[in-house]
CSV table of C-alpha atoms and ligand atoms in Angstrom, one decimal:
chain,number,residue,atom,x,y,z
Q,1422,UNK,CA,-84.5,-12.9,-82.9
Q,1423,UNK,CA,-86.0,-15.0,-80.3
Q,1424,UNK,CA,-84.3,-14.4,-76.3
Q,1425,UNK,CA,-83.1,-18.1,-76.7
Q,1426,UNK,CA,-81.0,-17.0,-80.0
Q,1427,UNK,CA,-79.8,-14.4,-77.7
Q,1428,UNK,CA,-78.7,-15.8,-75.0
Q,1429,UNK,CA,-77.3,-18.7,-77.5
Q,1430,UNK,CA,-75.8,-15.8,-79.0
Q,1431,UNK,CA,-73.9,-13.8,-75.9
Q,1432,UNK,CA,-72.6,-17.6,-74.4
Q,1433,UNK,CA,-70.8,-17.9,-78.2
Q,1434,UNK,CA,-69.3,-14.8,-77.8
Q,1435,UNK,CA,-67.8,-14.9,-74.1
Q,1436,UNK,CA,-66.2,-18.8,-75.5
Q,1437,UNK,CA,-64.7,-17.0,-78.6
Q,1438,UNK,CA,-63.6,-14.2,-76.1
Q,1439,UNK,CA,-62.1,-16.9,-73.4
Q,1440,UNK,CA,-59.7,-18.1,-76.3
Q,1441,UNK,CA,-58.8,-15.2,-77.9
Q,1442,UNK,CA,-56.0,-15.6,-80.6
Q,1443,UNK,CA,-53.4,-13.3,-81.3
Q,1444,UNK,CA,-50.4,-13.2,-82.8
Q,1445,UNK,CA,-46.6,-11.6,-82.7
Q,1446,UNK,CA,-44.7,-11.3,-85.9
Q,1447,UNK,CA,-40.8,-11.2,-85.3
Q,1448,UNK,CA,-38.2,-10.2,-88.2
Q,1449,UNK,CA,-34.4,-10.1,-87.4
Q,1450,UNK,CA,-32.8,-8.8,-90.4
Q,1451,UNK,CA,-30.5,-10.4,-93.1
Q,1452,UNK,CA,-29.1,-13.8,-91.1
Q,1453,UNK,CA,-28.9,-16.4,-93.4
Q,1454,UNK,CA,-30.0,-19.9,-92.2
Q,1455,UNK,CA,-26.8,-21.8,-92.3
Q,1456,UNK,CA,-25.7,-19.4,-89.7
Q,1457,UNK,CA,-28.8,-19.3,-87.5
Q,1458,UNK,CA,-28.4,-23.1,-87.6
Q,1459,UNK,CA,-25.0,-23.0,-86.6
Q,1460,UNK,CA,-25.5,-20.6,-83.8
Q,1461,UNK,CA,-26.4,-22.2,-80.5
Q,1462,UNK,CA,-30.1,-20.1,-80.4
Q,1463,UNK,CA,-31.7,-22.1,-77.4
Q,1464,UNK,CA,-34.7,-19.3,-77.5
Q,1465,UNK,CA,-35.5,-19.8,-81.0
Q,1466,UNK,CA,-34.6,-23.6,-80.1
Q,1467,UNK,CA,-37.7,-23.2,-77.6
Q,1468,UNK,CA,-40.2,-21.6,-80.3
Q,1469,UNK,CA,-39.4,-24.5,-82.7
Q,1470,UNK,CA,-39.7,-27.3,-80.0
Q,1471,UNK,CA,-43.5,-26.0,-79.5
Q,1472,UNK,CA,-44.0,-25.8,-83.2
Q,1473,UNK,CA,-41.5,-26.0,-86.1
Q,1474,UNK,CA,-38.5,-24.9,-87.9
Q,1475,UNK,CA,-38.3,-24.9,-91.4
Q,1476,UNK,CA,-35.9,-23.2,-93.8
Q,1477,UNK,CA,-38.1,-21.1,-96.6
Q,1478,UNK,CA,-37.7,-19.3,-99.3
Q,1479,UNK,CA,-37.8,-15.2,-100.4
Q,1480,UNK,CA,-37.0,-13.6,-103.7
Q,1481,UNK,CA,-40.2,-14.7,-105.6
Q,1482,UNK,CA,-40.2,-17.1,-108.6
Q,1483,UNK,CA,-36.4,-16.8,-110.0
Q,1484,UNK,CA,-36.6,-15.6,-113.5
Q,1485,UNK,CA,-40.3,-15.4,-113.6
Q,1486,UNK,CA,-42.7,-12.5,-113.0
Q,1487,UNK,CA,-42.5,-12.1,-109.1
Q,1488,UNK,CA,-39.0,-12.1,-109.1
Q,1489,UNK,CA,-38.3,-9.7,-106.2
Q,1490,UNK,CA,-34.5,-8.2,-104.7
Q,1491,UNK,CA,-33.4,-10.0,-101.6
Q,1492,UNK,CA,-33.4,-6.5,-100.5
Q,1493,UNK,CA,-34.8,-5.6,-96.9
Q,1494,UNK,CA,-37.7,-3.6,-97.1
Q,1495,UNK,CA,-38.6,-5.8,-100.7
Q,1496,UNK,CA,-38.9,-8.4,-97.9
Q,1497,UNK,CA,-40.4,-6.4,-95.0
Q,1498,UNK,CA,-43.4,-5.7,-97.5
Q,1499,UNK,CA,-43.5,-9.2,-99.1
Q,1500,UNK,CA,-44.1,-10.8,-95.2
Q,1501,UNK,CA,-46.7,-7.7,-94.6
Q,1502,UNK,CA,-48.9,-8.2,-97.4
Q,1503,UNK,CA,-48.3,-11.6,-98.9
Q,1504,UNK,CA,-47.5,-10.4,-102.0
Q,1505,UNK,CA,-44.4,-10.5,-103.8
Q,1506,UNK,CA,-42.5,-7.1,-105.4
Q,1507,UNK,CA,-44.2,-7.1,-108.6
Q,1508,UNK,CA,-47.3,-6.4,-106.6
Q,1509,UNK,CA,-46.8,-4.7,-103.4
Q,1510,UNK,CA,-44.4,-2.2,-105.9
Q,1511,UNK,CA,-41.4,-1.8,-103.0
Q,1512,UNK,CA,-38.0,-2.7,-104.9
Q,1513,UNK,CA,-35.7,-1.2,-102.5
Q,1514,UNK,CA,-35.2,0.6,-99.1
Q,1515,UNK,CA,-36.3,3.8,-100.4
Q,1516,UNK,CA,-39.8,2.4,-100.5
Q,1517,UNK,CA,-40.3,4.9,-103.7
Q,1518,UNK,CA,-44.2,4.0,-104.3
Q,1519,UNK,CA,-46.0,1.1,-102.7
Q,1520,UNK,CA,-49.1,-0.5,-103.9
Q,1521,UNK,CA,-51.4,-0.3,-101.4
Q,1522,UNK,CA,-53.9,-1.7,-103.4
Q,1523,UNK,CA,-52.2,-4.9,-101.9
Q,1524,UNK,CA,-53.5,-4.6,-98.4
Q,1525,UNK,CA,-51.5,-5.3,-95.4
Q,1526,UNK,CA,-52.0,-7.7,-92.4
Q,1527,UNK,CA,-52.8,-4.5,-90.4
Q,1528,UNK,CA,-55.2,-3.6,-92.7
Q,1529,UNK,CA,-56.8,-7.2,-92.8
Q,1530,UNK,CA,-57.4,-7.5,-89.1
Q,1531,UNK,CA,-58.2,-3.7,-88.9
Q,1532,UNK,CA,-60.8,-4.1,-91.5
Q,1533,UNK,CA,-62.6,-7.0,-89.4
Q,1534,UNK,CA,-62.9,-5.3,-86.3
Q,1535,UNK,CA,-61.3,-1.6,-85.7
Q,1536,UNK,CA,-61.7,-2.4,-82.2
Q,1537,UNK,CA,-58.4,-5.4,-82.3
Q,1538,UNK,CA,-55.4,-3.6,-80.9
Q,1539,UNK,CA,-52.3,-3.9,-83.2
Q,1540,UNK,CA,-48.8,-3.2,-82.5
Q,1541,UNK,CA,-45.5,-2.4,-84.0
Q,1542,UNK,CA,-42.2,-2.3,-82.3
Q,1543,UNK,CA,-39.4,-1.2,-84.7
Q,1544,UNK,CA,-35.8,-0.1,-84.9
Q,1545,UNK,CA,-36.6,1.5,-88.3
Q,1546,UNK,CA,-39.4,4.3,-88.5
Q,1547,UNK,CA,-40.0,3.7,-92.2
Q,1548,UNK,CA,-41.5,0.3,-91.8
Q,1549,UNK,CA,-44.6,2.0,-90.2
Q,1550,UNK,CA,-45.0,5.3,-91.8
Q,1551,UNK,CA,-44.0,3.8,-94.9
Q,1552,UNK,CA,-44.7,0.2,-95.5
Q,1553,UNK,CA,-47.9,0.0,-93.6
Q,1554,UNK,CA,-48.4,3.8,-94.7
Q,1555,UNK,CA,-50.1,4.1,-91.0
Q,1556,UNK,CA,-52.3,7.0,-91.5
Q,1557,UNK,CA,-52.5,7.0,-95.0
Q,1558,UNK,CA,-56.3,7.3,-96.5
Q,1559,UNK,CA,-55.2,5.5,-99.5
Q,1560,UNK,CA,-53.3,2.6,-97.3
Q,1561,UNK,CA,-56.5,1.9,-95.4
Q,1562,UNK,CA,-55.9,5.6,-92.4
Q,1563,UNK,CA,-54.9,4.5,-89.4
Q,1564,UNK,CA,-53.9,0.5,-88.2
Q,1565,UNK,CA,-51.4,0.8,-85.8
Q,1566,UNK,CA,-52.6,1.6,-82.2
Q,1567,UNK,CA,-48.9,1.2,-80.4
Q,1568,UNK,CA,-45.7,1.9,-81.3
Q,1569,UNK,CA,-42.5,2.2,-80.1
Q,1570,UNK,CA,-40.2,3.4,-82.8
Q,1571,UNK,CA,-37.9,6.0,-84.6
Q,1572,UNK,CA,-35.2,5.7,-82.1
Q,1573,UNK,CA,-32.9,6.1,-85.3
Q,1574,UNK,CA,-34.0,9.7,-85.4
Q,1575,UNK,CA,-32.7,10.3,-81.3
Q,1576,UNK,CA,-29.1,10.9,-82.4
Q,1577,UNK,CA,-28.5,12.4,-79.1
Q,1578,UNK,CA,-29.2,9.4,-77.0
Q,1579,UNK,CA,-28.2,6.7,-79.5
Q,1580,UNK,CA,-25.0,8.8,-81.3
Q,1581,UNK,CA,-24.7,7.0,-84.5
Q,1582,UNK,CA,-21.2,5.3,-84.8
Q,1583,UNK,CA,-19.6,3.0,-87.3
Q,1584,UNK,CA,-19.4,0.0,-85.3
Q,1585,UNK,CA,-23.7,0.1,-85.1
Q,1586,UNK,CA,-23.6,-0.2,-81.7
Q,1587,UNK,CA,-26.3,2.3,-81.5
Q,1588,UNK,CA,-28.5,-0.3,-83.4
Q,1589,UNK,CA,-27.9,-2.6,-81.3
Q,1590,UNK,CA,-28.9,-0.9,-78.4
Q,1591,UNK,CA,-31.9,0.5,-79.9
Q,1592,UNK,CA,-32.5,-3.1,-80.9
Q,1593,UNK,CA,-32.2,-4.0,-76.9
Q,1594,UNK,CA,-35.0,-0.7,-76.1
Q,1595,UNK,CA,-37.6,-2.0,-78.7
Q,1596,UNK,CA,-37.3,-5.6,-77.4
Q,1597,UNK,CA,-37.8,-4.2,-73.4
Q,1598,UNK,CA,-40.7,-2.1,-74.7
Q,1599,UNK,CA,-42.2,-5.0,-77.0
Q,1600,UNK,CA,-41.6,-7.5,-73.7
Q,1601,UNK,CA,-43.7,-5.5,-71.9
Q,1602,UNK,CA,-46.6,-4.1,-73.9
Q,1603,UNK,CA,-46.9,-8.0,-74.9
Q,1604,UNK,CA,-47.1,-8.9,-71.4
Q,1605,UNK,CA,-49.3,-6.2,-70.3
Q,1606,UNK,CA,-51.7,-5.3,-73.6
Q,1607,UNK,CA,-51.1,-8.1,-75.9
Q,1608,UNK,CA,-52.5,-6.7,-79.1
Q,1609,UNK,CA,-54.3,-8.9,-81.2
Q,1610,UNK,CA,-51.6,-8.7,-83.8
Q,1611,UNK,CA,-48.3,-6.9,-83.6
Q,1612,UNK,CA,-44.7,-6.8,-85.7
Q,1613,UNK,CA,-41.0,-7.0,-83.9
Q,1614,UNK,CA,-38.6,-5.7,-85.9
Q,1615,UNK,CA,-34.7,-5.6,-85.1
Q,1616,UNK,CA,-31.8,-4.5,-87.0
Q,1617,UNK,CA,-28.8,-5.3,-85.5
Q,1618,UNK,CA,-27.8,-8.5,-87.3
Q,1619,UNK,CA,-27.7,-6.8,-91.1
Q,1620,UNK,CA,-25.4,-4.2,-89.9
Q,1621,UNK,CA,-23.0,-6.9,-88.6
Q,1622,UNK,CA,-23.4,-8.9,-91.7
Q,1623,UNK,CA,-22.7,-5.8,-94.0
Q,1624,UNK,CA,-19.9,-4.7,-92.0
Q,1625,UNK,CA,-17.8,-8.1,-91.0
Q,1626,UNK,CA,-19.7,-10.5,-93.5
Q,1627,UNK,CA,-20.0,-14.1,-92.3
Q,1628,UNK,CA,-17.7,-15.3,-89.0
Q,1629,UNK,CA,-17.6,-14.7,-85.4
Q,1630,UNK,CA,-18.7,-10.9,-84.9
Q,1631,UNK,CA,-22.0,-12.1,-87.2
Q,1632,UNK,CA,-22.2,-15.5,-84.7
Q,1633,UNK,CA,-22.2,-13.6,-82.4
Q,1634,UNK,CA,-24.7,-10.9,-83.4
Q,1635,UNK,CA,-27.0,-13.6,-83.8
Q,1636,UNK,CA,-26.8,-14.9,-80.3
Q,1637,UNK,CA,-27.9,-11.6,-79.2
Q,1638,UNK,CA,-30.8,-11.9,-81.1
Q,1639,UNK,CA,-32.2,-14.7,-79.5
Q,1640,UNK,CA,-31.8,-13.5,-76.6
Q,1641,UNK,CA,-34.1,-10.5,-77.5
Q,1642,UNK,CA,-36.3,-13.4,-79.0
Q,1643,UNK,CA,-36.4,-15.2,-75.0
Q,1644,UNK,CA,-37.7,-11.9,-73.6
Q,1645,UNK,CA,-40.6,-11.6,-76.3
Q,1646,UNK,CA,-41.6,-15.6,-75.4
Q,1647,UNK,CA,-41.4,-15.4,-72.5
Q,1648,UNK,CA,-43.5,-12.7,-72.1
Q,1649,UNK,CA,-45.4,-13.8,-74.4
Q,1650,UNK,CA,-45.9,-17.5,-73.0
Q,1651,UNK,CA,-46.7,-15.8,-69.5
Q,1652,UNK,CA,-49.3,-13.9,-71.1
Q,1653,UNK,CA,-50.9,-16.9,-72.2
Q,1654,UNK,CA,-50.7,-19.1,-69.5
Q,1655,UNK,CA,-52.2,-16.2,-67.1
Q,1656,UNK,CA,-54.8,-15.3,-70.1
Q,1657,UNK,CA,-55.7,-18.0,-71.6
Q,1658,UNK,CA,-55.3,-16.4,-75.0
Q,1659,UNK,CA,-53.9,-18.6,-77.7
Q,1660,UNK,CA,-50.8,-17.0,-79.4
Q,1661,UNK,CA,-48.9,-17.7,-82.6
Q,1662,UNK,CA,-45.3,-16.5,-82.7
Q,1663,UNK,CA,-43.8,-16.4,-85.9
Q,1664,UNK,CA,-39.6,-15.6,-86.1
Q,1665,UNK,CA,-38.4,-14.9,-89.5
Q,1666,UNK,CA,-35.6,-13.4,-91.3
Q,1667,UNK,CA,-35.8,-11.0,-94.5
Q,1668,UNK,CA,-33.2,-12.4,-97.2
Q,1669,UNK,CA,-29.7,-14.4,-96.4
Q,1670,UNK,CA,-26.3,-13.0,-97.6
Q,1671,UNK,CA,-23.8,-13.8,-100.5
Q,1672,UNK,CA,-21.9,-16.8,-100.5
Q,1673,UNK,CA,-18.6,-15.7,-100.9
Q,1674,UNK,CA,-18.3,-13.1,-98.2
Q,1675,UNK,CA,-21.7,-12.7,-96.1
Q,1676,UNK,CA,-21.5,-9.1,-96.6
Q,1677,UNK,CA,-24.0,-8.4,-99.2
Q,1678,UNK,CA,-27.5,-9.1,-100.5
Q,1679,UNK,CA,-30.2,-8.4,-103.5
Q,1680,UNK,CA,-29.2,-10.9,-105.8
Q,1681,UNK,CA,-31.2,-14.2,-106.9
Q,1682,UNK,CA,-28.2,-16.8,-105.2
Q,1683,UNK,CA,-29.4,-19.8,-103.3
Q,1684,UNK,CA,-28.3,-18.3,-100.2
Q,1685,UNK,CA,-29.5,-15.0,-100.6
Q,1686,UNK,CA,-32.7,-16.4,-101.6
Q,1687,UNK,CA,-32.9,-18.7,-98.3
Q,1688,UNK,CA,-34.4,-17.6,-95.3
Q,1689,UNK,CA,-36.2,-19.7,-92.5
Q,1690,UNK,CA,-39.1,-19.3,-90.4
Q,1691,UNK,CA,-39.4,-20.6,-86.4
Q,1692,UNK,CA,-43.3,-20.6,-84.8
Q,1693,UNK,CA,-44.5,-22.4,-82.0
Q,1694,UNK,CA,-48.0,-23.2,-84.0
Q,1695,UNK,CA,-49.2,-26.7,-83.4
Q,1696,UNK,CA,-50.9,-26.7,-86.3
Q,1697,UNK,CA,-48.2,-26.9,-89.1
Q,1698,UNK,CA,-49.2,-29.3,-91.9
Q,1699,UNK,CA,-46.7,-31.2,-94.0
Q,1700,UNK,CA,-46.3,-27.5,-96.3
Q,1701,UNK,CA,-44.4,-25.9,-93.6
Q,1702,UNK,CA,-41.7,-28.1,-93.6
Q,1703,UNK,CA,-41.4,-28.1,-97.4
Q,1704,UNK,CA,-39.9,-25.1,-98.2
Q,1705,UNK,CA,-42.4,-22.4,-97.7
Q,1706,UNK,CA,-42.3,-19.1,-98.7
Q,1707,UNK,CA,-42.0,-16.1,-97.1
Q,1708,UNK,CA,-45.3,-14.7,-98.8
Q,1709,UNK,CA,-47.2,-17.9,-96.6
Q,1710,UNK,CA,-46.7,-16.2,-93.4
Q,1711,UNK,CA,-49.8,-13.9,-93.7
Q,1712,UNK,CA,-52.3,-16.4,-95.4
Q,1713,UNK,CA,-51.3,-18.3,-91.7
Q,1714,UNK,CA,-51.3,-15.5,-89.4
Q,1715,UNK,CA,-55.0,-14.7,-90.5
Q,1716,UNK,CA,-56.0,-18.4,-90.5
Q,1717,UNK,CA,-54.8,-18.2,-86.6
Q,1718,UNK,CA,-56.6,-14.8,-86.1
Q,1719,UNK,CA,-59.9,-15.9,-87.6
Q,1720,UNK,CA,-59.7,-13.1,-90.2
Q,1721,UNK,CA,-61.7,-13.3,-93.1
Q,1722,UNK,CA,-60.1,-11.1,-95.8
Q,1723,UNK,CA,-61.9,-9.4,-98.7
Q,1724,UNK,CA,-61.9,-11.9,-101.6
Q,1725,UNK,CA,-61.2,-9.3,-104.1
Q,1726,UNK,CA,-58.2,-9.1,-101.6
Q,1727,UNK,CA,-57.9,-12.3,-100.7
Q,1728,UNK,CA,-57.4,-13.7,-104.2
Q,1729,UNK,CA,-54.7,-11.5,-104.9
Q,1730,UNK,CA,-52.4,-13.2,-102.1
Q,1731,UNK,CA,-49.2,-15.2,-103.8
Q,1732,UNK,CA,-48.9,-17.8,-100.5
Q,1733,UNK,CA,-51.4,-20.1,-99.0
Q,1734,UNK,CA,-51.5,-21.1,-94.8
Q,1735,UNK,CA,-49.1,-23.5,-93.9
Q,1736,UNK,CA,-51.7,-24.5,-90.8
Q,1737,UNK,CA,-54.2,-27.4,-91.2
Q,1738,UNK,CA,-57.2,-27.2,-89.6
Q,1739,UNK,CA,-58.1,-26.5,-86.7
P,3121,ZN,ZN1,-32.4,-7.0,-94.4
């Protein structure tokens, strides 16, 4: 290599470094999108003024091979590895045996460079030990560099009562926690998960404890963008935000979930990318959140991997 490829070289790499992109993944369990978009959300509002909103879909191909449960962690799984149930092998909360021969978004962007900080910020434990299998030799050892979870497990400082109003107050901790390590670290890729919204569904089923449950979840959404968006402004970095859901709820009481109806099958997805092409908008699927979040990143997947993946980006070119 000649000193002018060199120097070529080093004056890429400080350009690619000056526009870093990263990207926060946000799940707020089980609201179904007729009631998110009857809900005044005005931080989610914000996320879908800078990029889109578009209702999507979850559950797989009804009837065919991929069906999948509208079940949580089915969904959880399905968003973390772009694969639907009949691959990634999780078919309820238990999480009995997942294939982890279907790699994970951690995994991807692990894979690429060990040195990318990753991030997860959970009010359930499981989705890290479990889903991701952080640690695991067999799930790819260890992806996650932060966390902040398992407050489920401190029953002395969040006493568990019938009401959930311990989730919800776990929900508030992981949010301060995420706010800030977003602000301050900004991992290359990190996963928001809150709870508090599926407990209220399951409990009161659709009406105004559920309404508002949901308000209270975007306002955990405005802390993460706006740390987020100060990040980026003082940074420079250039940051996807993706807000999702994991299944909706029945129709006749918003109580329950699993099932193959329309509404249990509906979800919706909010991101601030500028780069949605037309696909976004017509009812994408849940499994086309990773195929985008690694077009943003600039990962390049395995294609023994890569050809396994059930969704495709919904971003166009950049
Ligand atoms: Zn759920």
């Amino acid at each position: 290599m000649t000193l002018m490829t060199l120097m070529t070289t080093g004056v890429g790499v400080d350009v690619a470094e000056a526009k870093e992109n990263k990207a926060v993944l946000v799940l707020l369990d089980g609201i179904p999108a007729d009631v998110l978009e009857s809900v005044p959300t005005p931080h989610i509002d914000a996320i879908s003024k800078a990029g889109g909103y578009s209702r999507a879909y979850v559950g797989g191909e009804a009837g065919g091979l991929s069906e999948s449960p509208t079940i949580s962690a089915v969904g959880y799984q399905t968003m973390l590895t772009g694969t639907w149930a009949n691959k990634h092998n999780v078919w309820g909360n238990d999480i009995k045996e997942p294939n982890y021969d279907y790699w994970d978004i951690f995994r991807m962007v692990k894979t690429q460079n060990i040195n990318l900080q990753t991030a997860i910020y959970s009010t359930w434990e499981d989705n890290r030990t479990k889903l991701l299998g952080d640690g695991l030799v067999e799930a790819g050892g260890k992806k996650v560099d932060y966390s902040f979870d398992g407050l489920e497990h401190e029953t002395e400082q969040y006493p568990h009562d019938p009401a959930s109003d311990y989730i919800r107050d776990i929900d508030a901790a992981v949010t301060t926690d995420a706010a800030q390590h977003l602000r301050t670290v900004g991992p290359t890729l990190s996963w928001l998960y809150l709870q508090y919204t599926d407990d209220i569904g399951h409990r009161f089923g659709d009406g105004g404890h559920m309404q508002k449950a949901v308000q209270k979840m975007d306002e955990r959404v405005g802390e993460v963008w706006n740390a987020v968006q100060e990040r980026s402004r003082e940074s420079g970095e250039n940051w996807l935000v993706v807000v999702t859901t994991d299944h909706g709820r029945d129709m006749e009481t918003g109580k329950h979930h699993g099932g193959q109806s329309e509404r249990e099958r509906t979800i919706w997805i909010a991101t601030n990318s500028q780069r949605l092409d037309e696909s976004f908008f017509k009812n994408p699927a849940m499994v086309d959140i990773l195929p985008s979040v690694i077009d943003h990143l600039n990962v390049s997947v395995p294609a023994s991997v890569r050809e396994q993946l059930d969704g495709q980006s919904f971003l166009s070119s950049p």
